[in-house]
Short mmCIF file of C-alpha atoms in Angstrom, two decimals:
data_model
loop_
_atom_site.label_atom_id
_atom_site.label_comp_id
_atom_site.label_asym_id
_atom_site.label_seq_id
_atom_site.Cartn_x
_atom_site.Cartn_y
_atom_site.Cartn_z
CA ALA A 1 -24.74 84.11 -58.56
CA SER A 2 -22.93 82.49 -55.08
CA ARG A 3 -19.62 82.44 -57.15
CA LEU A 4 -19.83 85.99 -57.94
CA ARG A 5 -20.97 87.10 -54.48
CA LEU A 6 -17.16 87.50 -52.91
CA SER A 7 -16.27 89.30 -56.51
CA GLY A 8 -19.16 91.69 -56.05
CA LEU A 9 -18.22 92.09 -52.35
CA CYS A 10 -14.63 92.66 -52.85
CA PHE A 11 -15.47 95.37 -55.75
CA LEU A 12 -17.91 97.34 -53.18
CA LEU A 13 -15.46 97.51 -50.49
CA GLN A 14 -12.16 98.50 -52.69
CA ILE A 15 -14.02 101.28 -54.22
CA LEU A 16 -15.39 102.37 -51.24
CA ASN A 17 -11.71 102.25 -49.80
CA ILE A 18 -10.10 104.31 -52.68
CA LEU A 19 -13.12 106.83 -52.48
CA LEU A 20 -12.22 107.27 -48.56
CA PHE A 21 -8.67 107.40 -49.26
CA ALA A 22 -9.52 109.83 -52.25
CA VAL A 23 -11.32 112.36 -49.99
CA PHE A 24 -9.51 112.04 -46.55
CA VAL A 25 -5.87 110.40 -46.51
CA ARG A 26 -2.77 112.30 -46.67
CA TYR A 27 0.46 111.28 -46.42
CA SER A 28 1.87 113.27 -42.64
CA PRO A 29 3.77 116.62 -43.75
CA GLU A 30 7.08 115.81 -41.80
CA SER A 31 9.32 116.51 -44.89
CA SER A 32 8.63 119.75 -44.29
CA PRO A 33 8.24 120.41 -40.43
CA GLY A 34 7.60 123.97 -40.71
CA ARG A 35 3.85 122.83 -42.54
CA CYS A 36 3.22 120.25 -40.30
CA PRO A 37 0.65 120.78 -37.04
CA PRO A 38 1.96 120.83 -33.71
CA GLN A 39 -1.05 118.49 -33.12
CA LEU A 40 0.56 115.82 -35.57
CA ASN A 41 4.39 115.62 -33.49
CA CYS A 42 5.80 115.25 -36.63
CA SER A 43 9.44 114.23 -35.57
CA ARG A 44 11.46 111.65 -37.83
CA SER A 45 12.23 109.55 -35.26
CA GLN A 46 8.64 108.95 -34.86
CA ASP A 47 8.44 107.78 -38.27
CA SER A 48 11.67 105.62 -38.41
CA GLY A 49 9.60 102.39 -39.09
CA PHE A 50 10.38 102.33 -43.13
CA GLN A 51 14.10 102.47 -42.13
CA GLN A 52 14.28 99.22 -40.15
CA PRO A 53 14.16 95.44 -40.98
CA ARG A 54 11.45 95.26 -38.05
CA PHE A 55 9.11 96.67 -40.53
CA GLN A 56 9.40 94.19 -43.20
CA ASP A 57 9.65 91.54 -40.44
CA VAL A 58 6.14 92.58 -39.57
CA HIS A 59 4.78 91.94 -43.10
CA ILE A 60 6.61 88.50 -43.63
CA GLN A 61 5.18 87.36 -40.40
CA LEU A 62 1.19 87.96 -41.45
CA LEU A 63 1.59 86.86 -44.84
CA LEU A 64 4.04 83.65 -44.12
CA SER A 65 3.44 83.08 -40.58
CA PHE A 66 0.05 83.13 -40.58
CA GLY A 67 -0.68 81.88 -43.81
CA LEU A 68 0.93 78.46 -43.03
CA LEU A 69 -0.31 78.42 -39.78
CA VAL A 70 -3.90 77.87 -41.40
CA ALA A 71 -3.22 75.62 -44.02
CA PHE A 72 -3.41 72.53 -41.86
CA LEU A 73 -6.80 71.86 -42.91
CA GLY A 74 -7.16 68.57 -45.08
CA CYS A 75 -9.52 70.01 -47.01
CA TYR A 76 -9.22 73.60 -46.85
CA GLY A 77 -5.29 74.03 -46.50
CA PRO A 78 -4.36 76.16 -50.07
CA GLY A 79 -7.81 77.84 -50.12
CA SER A 80 -7.83 79.18 -46.26
CA VAL A 81 -3.88 80.76 -47.21
CA ALA A 82 -6.10 82.27 -49.88
CA ILE A 83 -8.67 83.90 -48.09
CA ILE A 84 -5.86 85.11 -45.59
CA ILE A 85 -3.83 86.91 -48.06
CA LEU A 86 -7.14 88.36 -49.00
CA ILE A 87 -8.37 89.06 -45.19
CA ILE A 88 -4.83 90.53 -44.72
CA ALA A 89 -4.70 93.10 -47.89
CA PHE A 90 -8.26 94.74 -47.06
CA ALA A 91 -8.14 94.84 -43.40
CA ILE A 92 -4.87 96.85 -43.84
CA GLN A 93 -6.82 99.41 -45.71
CA TRP A 94 -9.44 99.62 -43.53
CA ALA A 95 -7.52 99.62 -40.22
CA LEU A 96 -5.88 102.32 -41.77
CA LEU A 97 -8.95 104.60 -42.06
CA ILE A 98 -10.55 103.70 -38.64
CA GLN A 99 -7.18 104.15 -37.02
CA GLY A 100 -6.73 107.26 -38.66
CA ILE A 101 -10.07 108.67 -37.61
CA PHE A 102 -9.21 107.75 -33.46
CA TYR A 103 -5.60 108.42 -33.90
CA PHE A 104 -4.88 110.74 -36.90
CA PHE A 105 -7.59 112.73 -37.92
CA LEU A 106 -7.23 116.69 -38.42
CA ASN A 107 -9.06 119.12 -39.93
CA GLY A 108 -10.73 116.97 -41.91
CA LYS A 109 -7.94 114.53 -42.80
CA ILE A 110 -6.14 111.53 -41.76
CA TYR A 111 -2.36 111.90 -42.18
CA VAL A 112 -0.80 108.67 -42.37
CA ARG A 113 3.07 107.80 -41.65
CA ALA A 114 5.33 104.46 -41.26
CA GLN A 115 3.98 103.84 -37.85
CA SER A 116 0.42 103.81 -38.94
CA MET A 117 1.13 101.21 -41.36
CA VAL A 118 2.17 99.34 -38.43
CA SER A 119 -0.33 99.85 -36.32
CA ALA A 120 -2.73 98.58 -39.05
CA ASP A 121 -0.81 95.69 -39.33
CA LEU A 122 -0.98 94.72 -35.61
CA CYS A 123 -4.71 95.46 -35.94
CA THR A 124 -5.02 93.19 -39.01
CA THR A 125 -3.29 90.54 -36.78
CA ALA A 126 -6.29 90.42 -34.13
CA VAL A 127 -8.49 89.53 -37.61
CA LEU A 128 -6.35 86.30 -38.13
CA ILE A 129 -6.68 85.52 -34.82
CA SER A 130 -10.45 85.76 -34.79
CA THR A 131 -10.29 83.54 -38.34
CA GLY A 132 -8.46 80.83 -36.82
CA ALA A 133 -11.98 79.86 -34.27
CA VAL A 134 -13.85 79.69 -36.93
CA LEU A 135 -11.83 78.50 -39.98
CA GLY A 136 -13.83 76.41 -42.49
CA ARG A 137 -17.03 76.94 -41.00
CA VAL A 138 -17.59 80.57 -43.06
CA ASN A 139 -17.47 81.42 -46.20
CA PRO A 140 -14.85 84.21 -47.72
CA VAL A 141 -17.92 86.37 -47.64
CA GLN A 142 -18.44 86.52 -44.06
CA MET A 143 -14.66 86.76 -43.64
CA LEU A 144 -14.20 89.92 -45.04
CA LEU A 145 -17.56 90.80 -42.95
CA LEU A 146 -15.61 90.08 -39.65
CA ALA A 147 -12.68 91.84 -41.02
CA LEU A 148 -14.67 94.79 -41.63
CA LEU A 149 -16.69 94.94 -38.20
CA GLU A 150 -13.67 93.53 -36.28
CA VAL A 151 -10.99 96.06 -36.99
CA THR A 152 -14.11 98.81 -36.08
CA VAL A 153 -14.20 97.11 -32.63
CA CYS A 154 -10.54 96.35 -31.79
CA THR A 155 -9.39 100.02 -32.45
CA LEU A 156 -12.14 101.50 -30.12
CA ASN A 157 -10.64 98.94 -27.72
CA GLU A 158 -7.15 100.08 -28.63
CA TYR A 159 -7.80 103.45 -28.49
CA ILE A 160 -9.72 103.40 -25.11
CA LEU A 161 -6.59 100.85 -23.44
CA LEU A 162 -3.73 102.93 -24.99
CA SER A 163 -5.00 106.42 -25.04
CA LEU A 164 -7.41 107.39 -23.08
CA MET A 165 -6.13 104.85 -20.30
CA GLY A 166 -2.22 104.68 -20.61
CA VAL A 167 -2.11 101.10 -20.28
CA ARG A 168 1.12 99.58 -21.25
CA ASP A 169 0.90 97.19 -23.99
CA SER A 170 3.42 97.02 -26.54
CA GLY A 171 3.59 93.93 -27.57
CA ARG A 172 -0.09 93.22 -27.28
CA SER A 173 -1.41 90.54 -25.27
CA LEU A 174 -4.44 92.13 -24.70
CA THR A 175 -5.65 94.56 -27.78
CA ILE A 176 -4.32 91.49 -30.23
CA HIS A 177 -4.17 88.08 -28.22
CA THR A 178 -6.71 88.38 -25.81
CA PHE A 179 -8.85 90.63 -28.10
CA GLY A 180 -9.00 88.44 -30.98
CA ALA A 181 -9.36 84.87 -29.58
CA TYR A 182 -12.45 85.60 -27.26
CA PHE A 183 -13.75 87.68 -30.10
CA GLY A 184 -13.17 84.68 -32.31
CA LEU A 185 -14.69 82.71 -30.09
CA MET A 186 -17.94 84.56 -29.59
CA VAL A 187 -18.50 84.54 -32.96
CA SER A 188 -17.78 81.06 -33.19
CA ARG A 189 -20.37 80.28 -30.19
CA VAL A 190 -23.21 82.54 -32.34
CA LEU A 191 -22.73 80.53 -35.45
CA TYR A 192 -22.47 77.09 -33.64
CA GLN A 193 -25.18 74.63 -35.64
CA PRO A 194 -24.41 71.10 -34.07
CA HIS A 195 -25.27 68.96 -37.48
CA LYS A 196 -23.13 71.09 -39.74
CA ASP A 197 -20.38 71.43 -37.44
CA LYS A 198 -20.13 67.79 -37.30
CA ARG A 199 -20.16 67.10 -40.76
CA LYS A 200 -17.58 69.87 -41.07
CA ARG A 201 -15.05 68.54 -38.65
CA GLU A 202 -15.26 65.16 -40.40
CA GLU A 203 -14.57 66.86 -43.86
CA GLN A 204 -11.42 68.97 -41.84
CA GLN A 205 -9.97 65.81 -41.08
CA ASP A 206 -5.59 65.80 -41.67
CA LYS A 207 -5.08 63.81 -44.91
CA GLY A 208 -1.29 62.83 -44.91
CA HIS A 209 1.36 64.69 -43.10
CA GLN A 210 0.72 68.00 -44.86
CA LYS A 211 -0.05 69.58 -41.82
CA ASP A 212 3.24 68.74 -40.35
CA VAL A 213 5.29 70.30 -43.52
CA PHE A 214 3.36 73.38 -42.99
CA ALA A 215 3.82 73.91 -39.32
CA VAL A 216 7.60 73.10 -39.92
CA VAL A 217 7.97 76.25 -42.06
CA GLY A 218 5.65 78.17 -40.00
CA THR A 219 7.30 77.78 -36.83
CA ILE A 220 10.34 78.63 -38.12
CA PHE A 221 9.27 81.69 -39.34
CA LEU A 222 7.61 82.12 -35.99
CA TRP A 223 11.08 81.95 -34.57
CA ILE A 224 12.92 84.50 -36.53
CA PHE A 225 10.59 86.91 -36.75
CA TRP A 226 7.99 87.52 -34.25
CA PRO A 227 10.60 88.80 -31.85
CA SER A 228 10.99 91.90 -34.33
CA PHE A 229 7.11 91.87 -34.31
CA ILE A 230 6.65 92.31 -30.60
CA SER A 231 9.24 94.87 -30.75
CA THR A 232 7.76 97.15 -33.17
CA THR A 233 5.86 99.20 -31.28
CA THR A 234 8.34 99.51 -28.04
CA VAL A 235 9.60 102.43 -26.45
CA PRO A 236 13.04 103.54 -28.27
CA ASP A 237 16.79 102.96 -27.32
CA ASN A 238 17.61 99.82 -25.50
CA ALA A 239 13.82 98.83 -24.43
CA LYS A 240 13.53 97.02 -27.66
CA ASN A 241 16.27 94.86 -26.50
CA TRP A 242 14.48 94.16 -23.54
CA ALA A 243 11.26 92.86 -25.63
CA VAL A 244 13.81 90.84 -28.09
CA LEU A 245 15.36 88.94 -25.24
CA ASN A 246 12.47 88.32 -23.12
CA THR A 247 10.46 86.71 -26.02
CA TYR A 248 13.13 84.54 -27.23
CA PHE A 249 13.62 83.59 -23.37
CA SER A 250 10.14 82.73 -23.17
CA LEU A 251 10.01 81.11 -26.32
CA VAL A 252 12.51 78.41 -25.85
CA ALA A 253 11.38 77.71 -22.63
CA SER A 254 7.72 76.80 -23.77
CA THR A 255 9.08 74.61 -26.43
CA VAL A 256 11.26 72.63 -23.82
CA SER A 257 7.88 72.71 -21.94
CA THR A 258 6.06 70.82 -24.78
CA PHE A 259 8.33 68.16 -24.77
CA ILE A 260 7.66 67.75 -21.14
CA ILE A 261 4.19 67.45 -21.12
CA THR A 262 2.98 65.90 -24.59
CA PRO A 263 4.47 62.24 -23.81
CA VAL A 264 2.47 62.94 -20.29
CA LEU A 265 -0.78 63.72 -21.99
CA TYR A 266 -0.78 61.69 -25.48
CA GLU A 267 0.62 58.55 -26.04
CA GLU A 268 3.23 59.88 -28.25
CA SER A 269 7.46 59.94 -27.03
CA THR A 270 7.80 63.61 -28.72
CA PRO A 271 5.40 66.05 -29.61
CA ARG A 272 4.37 66.51 -33.58
CA MET A 273 5.25 69.83 -35.11
CA VAL A 274 1.87 71.42 -34.55
CA GLN A 275 2.18 71.25 -31.16
CA ILE A 276 5.47 72.89 -31.22
CA GLN A 277 4.02 75.67 -33.21
CA ASP A 278 1.42 76.05 -30.80
CA ALA A 279 4.07 76.45 -27.60
CA THR A 280 5.80 78.94 -29.79
CA LEU A 281 2.87 81.02 -30.21
CA ALA A 282 1.88 80.58 -26.63
CA GLY A 283 5.51 81.33 -25.30
CA MET A 284 5.22 84.66 -27.54
CA ALA A 285 1.95 86.08 -26.55
CA VAL A 286 2.71 86.13 -22.82
CA MET A 287 5.26 88.15 -23.56
CA GLY A 288 3.17 90.90 -25.20
CA MET A 289 2.76 93.45 -21.88
CA ALA A 290 5.70 92.62 -20.39
CA GLY A 291 8.18 92.33 -22.67
CA GLU A 292 9.39 95.97 -22.58
CA MET A 293 9.31 95.81 -18.61
CA LEU A 294 11.68 94.18 -15.87
CA VAL A 295 10.63 90.74 -16.12
CA THR A 296 14.40 89.75 -16.24
CA PRO A 297 15.77 86.70 -18.05
CA PHE A 298 15.04 83.82 -15.58
CA GLY A 299 11.40 85.52 -15.27
CA ALA A 300 10.87 85.31 -18.85
CA LEU A 301 12.21 81.60 -18.81
CA ILE A 302 9.49 81.11 -15.60
CA SER A 303 6.51 82.32 -18.04
CA GLY A 304 7.91 80.72 -20.96
CA PHE A 305 7.83 77.34 -18.96
CA LEU A 306 4.46 77.60 -17.62
CA VAL A 307 2.47 79.00 -20.15
CA GLY A 308 4.10 76.29 -22.33
CA LEU A 309 2.48 73.59 -19.93
CA ILE A 310 -0.93 75.51 -19.95
CA SER A 311 -1.40 75.23 -23.94
CA PRO A 312 -0.88 71.84 -24.18
CA LEU A 313 -3.49 70.98 -20.98
CA GLY A 314 -5.80 73.38 -22.51
CA PHE A 315 -5.75 71.54 -25.57
CA ARG A 316 -6.37 68.06 -23.79
CA PHE A 317 -9.24 69.41 -21.41
CA PHE A 318 -10.55 72.67 -21.96
CA THR A 319 -11.67 72.62 -25.98
CA PRO A 320 -13.38 69.68 -25.29
CA VAL A 321 -15.59 71.57 -22.11
CA LEU A 322 -15.78 74.64 -24.59
CA HIS A 323 -17.18 72.30 -27.56
CA SER A 324 -19.63 69.93 -25.44
CA ARG A 325 -20.78 72.51 -22.53
CA LEU A 326 -19.99 75.93 -24.13
CA LYS A 327 -21.08 74.95 -28.12
CA ILE A 328 -17.91 76.68 -29.01
CA GLN A 329 -15.77 75.21 -31.76
CA ASP A 330 -12.44 76.15 -32.24
CA THR A 331 -11.06 75.12 -35.23
CA CYS A 332 -7.25 76.08 -34.77
CA GLY A 333 -7.41 76.15 -31.05
CA VAL A 334 -7.31 80.26 -30.43
CA HIS A 335 -8.41 79.89 -26.88
CA ASN A 336 -5.30 78.01 -26.01
CA ILE A 337 -2.49 79.37 -28.24
CA HIS A 338 -3.37 83.14 -28.00
CA GLY A 339 -6.16 83.77 -25.51
CA LEU A 340 -4.80 82.22 -22.29
CA PRO A 341 -1.41 83.11 -23.08
CA GLY A 342 -2.75 86.61 -23.30
CA ILE A 343 -4.36 86.60 -20.09
CA LEU A 344 -1.72 85.54 -18.36
CA GLY A 345 0.30 88.07 -20.07
CA ALA A 346 -1.61 90.76 -18.51
CA LEU A 347 -1.48 89.35 -15.50
CA LEU A 348 2.45 89.28 -15.73
CA GLY A 349 2.49 92.78 -16.77
CA THR A 350 0.14 94.06 -14.44
CA LEU A 351 2.30 92.12 -11.57
CA LEU A 352 5.49 94.09 -13.25
CA THR A 353 3.88 97.50 -13.01
CA LEU A 354 4.05 97.07 -9.12
CA LEU A 355 7.95 97.03 -9.59
CA ALA A 356 8.10 100.38 -11.51
CA THR A 357 10.24 102.82 -9.52
CA ALA A 358 13.21 104.95 -10.03
CA ASP A 359 15.47 102.06 -8.35
CA THR A 360 14.39 99.42 -10.19
CA TYR A 361 14.32 100.70 -13.72
CA GLY A 362 16.87 103.68 -13.60
CA ASP A 363 16.27 105.95 -16.59
CA ARG A 364 14.09 103.46 -18.79
CA LEU A 365 11.28 104.35 -16.03
CA GLU A 366 10.43 107.10 -18.15
CA LEU A 367 10.76 105.30 -21.00
CA VAL A 368 8.29 102.44 -20.01
CA PHE A 369 6.00 104.25 -17.92
CA PRO A 370 6.30 108.14 -18.26
CA LEU A 371 3.44 108.86 -16.32
CA VAL A 372 4.68 107.33 -13.15
CA ALA A 373 7.99 108.79 -13.82
CA GLN A 374 6.61 112.13 -14.26
CA GLY A 375 4.71 111.97 -10.82
CA SER A 376 1.49 111.46 -12.33
CA ARG A 377 0.23 108.06 -11.59
CA THR A 378 1.82 106.05 -8.54
CA ALA A 379 3.16 102.59 -9.46
CA THR A 380 0.35 101.22 -7.53
CA ASP A 381 -2.49 103.24 -9.77
CA GLN A 382 -0.83 102.30 -13.13
CA ALA A 383 -1.23 98.52 -11.74
CA LEU A 384 -4.86 98.96 -11.10
CA ILE A 385 -5.33 100.52 -14.97
CA GLN A 386 -3.20 97.38 -16.52
CA LEU A 387 -5.78 95.08 -14.26
CA SER A 388 -9.03 96.80 -15.55
CA ALA A 389 -7.81 96.67 -18.88
CA LEU A 390 -8.49 93.03 -19.00
CA PRO A 391 -12.26 93.08 -18.46
CA LEU A 392 -12.79 96.18 -20.53
CA THR A 393 -10.86 94.10 -23.45
CA LEU A 394 -13.17 90.87 -22.59
CA LEU A 395 -16.05 92.50 -22.52
CA LEU A 396 -15.73 94.41 -26.09
CA ALA A 397 -14.20 90.85 -27.72
CA THR A 398 -17.35 89.32 -25.92
CA LEU A 399 -19.76 92.08 -27.25
CA GLY A 400 -18.22 92.76 -30.55
CA GLY A 401 -17.86 88.88 -31.33
CA CYS A 402 -21.45 88.26 -30.66
CA LEU A 403 -22.95 91.29 -32.77
CA THR A 404 -20.47 90.01 -35.66
CA GLY A 405 -21.62 86.51 -35.26
#
């Protein structure tokens, strides 16, 4: 019975997706502009994702990078990768439906386009981050249920922030990194069982150099593909270059920081590949919101340098406190490589929003902050909205994580 439980759930969920797609989902009629409802804004420039390598980069990032990042557990490595692929396959379908209801539901139909798939990929990333907090402690059936519920809450959070409040978070510091991390941490807290968790930790101990091998390959893929991943939803034109370059600057600085702080915290002359991998993720997460803004090269270097110090400090001091005081077991350390950097990225983005004037941004002000450029908001108003998005995201992630747990 336990062996067939996963098979039965996969069958039911896939049949449900097929039926919902058959009833509601249609391709956006952008090929025939005359038939396109004006509410859909069927512009070819809005749907150029399939024509750009960045669209492929997003999928490679999901499958290879995240798959390899969770393969470090000694007993559960290959199985974890298989479950991650299953979660991706289901969550993309479910996210297309849920996001379609919020964004593309018109005349009783959900109209999907290339950008719909990219948005579904981004939502799936938040689910993968959350699974890192409970990996090795929940079974595949529970993983699928987590994906089912988290996609729904994640889409609600994204819709409130990006559509209703007008928050700028193109690289998803808040809606992916922060939300995914604290959603997973709350699930882990509700599932806490001291005796079972102790046995699980003993089973998960690393065996040999397997996790370093996976970390090497996963880190290389992060370096190659994440800048494209983070710029997929940025505004058009040259603002994409800002997001890519700022991410690289932050990435290189955070990597160097790891070599500075690791010998101080541990009895090692150089960091292990897993620690370099964590620094890579942290340096990229901090640029999620601020990447398309006027960070400047030295500002991106400073941000990456600081977050590269904070993440190892979190593993050294915060993680033991989370487990001993708050009863939260964080298997992959998502609090240090996604949660804290995501919060810092949101605060950095709020600070940079205060500088959003025509003198500093020039013509790009309308691309990055259209409401400010149009005079609907002042830079201070936009900054306050950016700041208020942080506690709202933490609230929804906490409540959603508790419910799911």
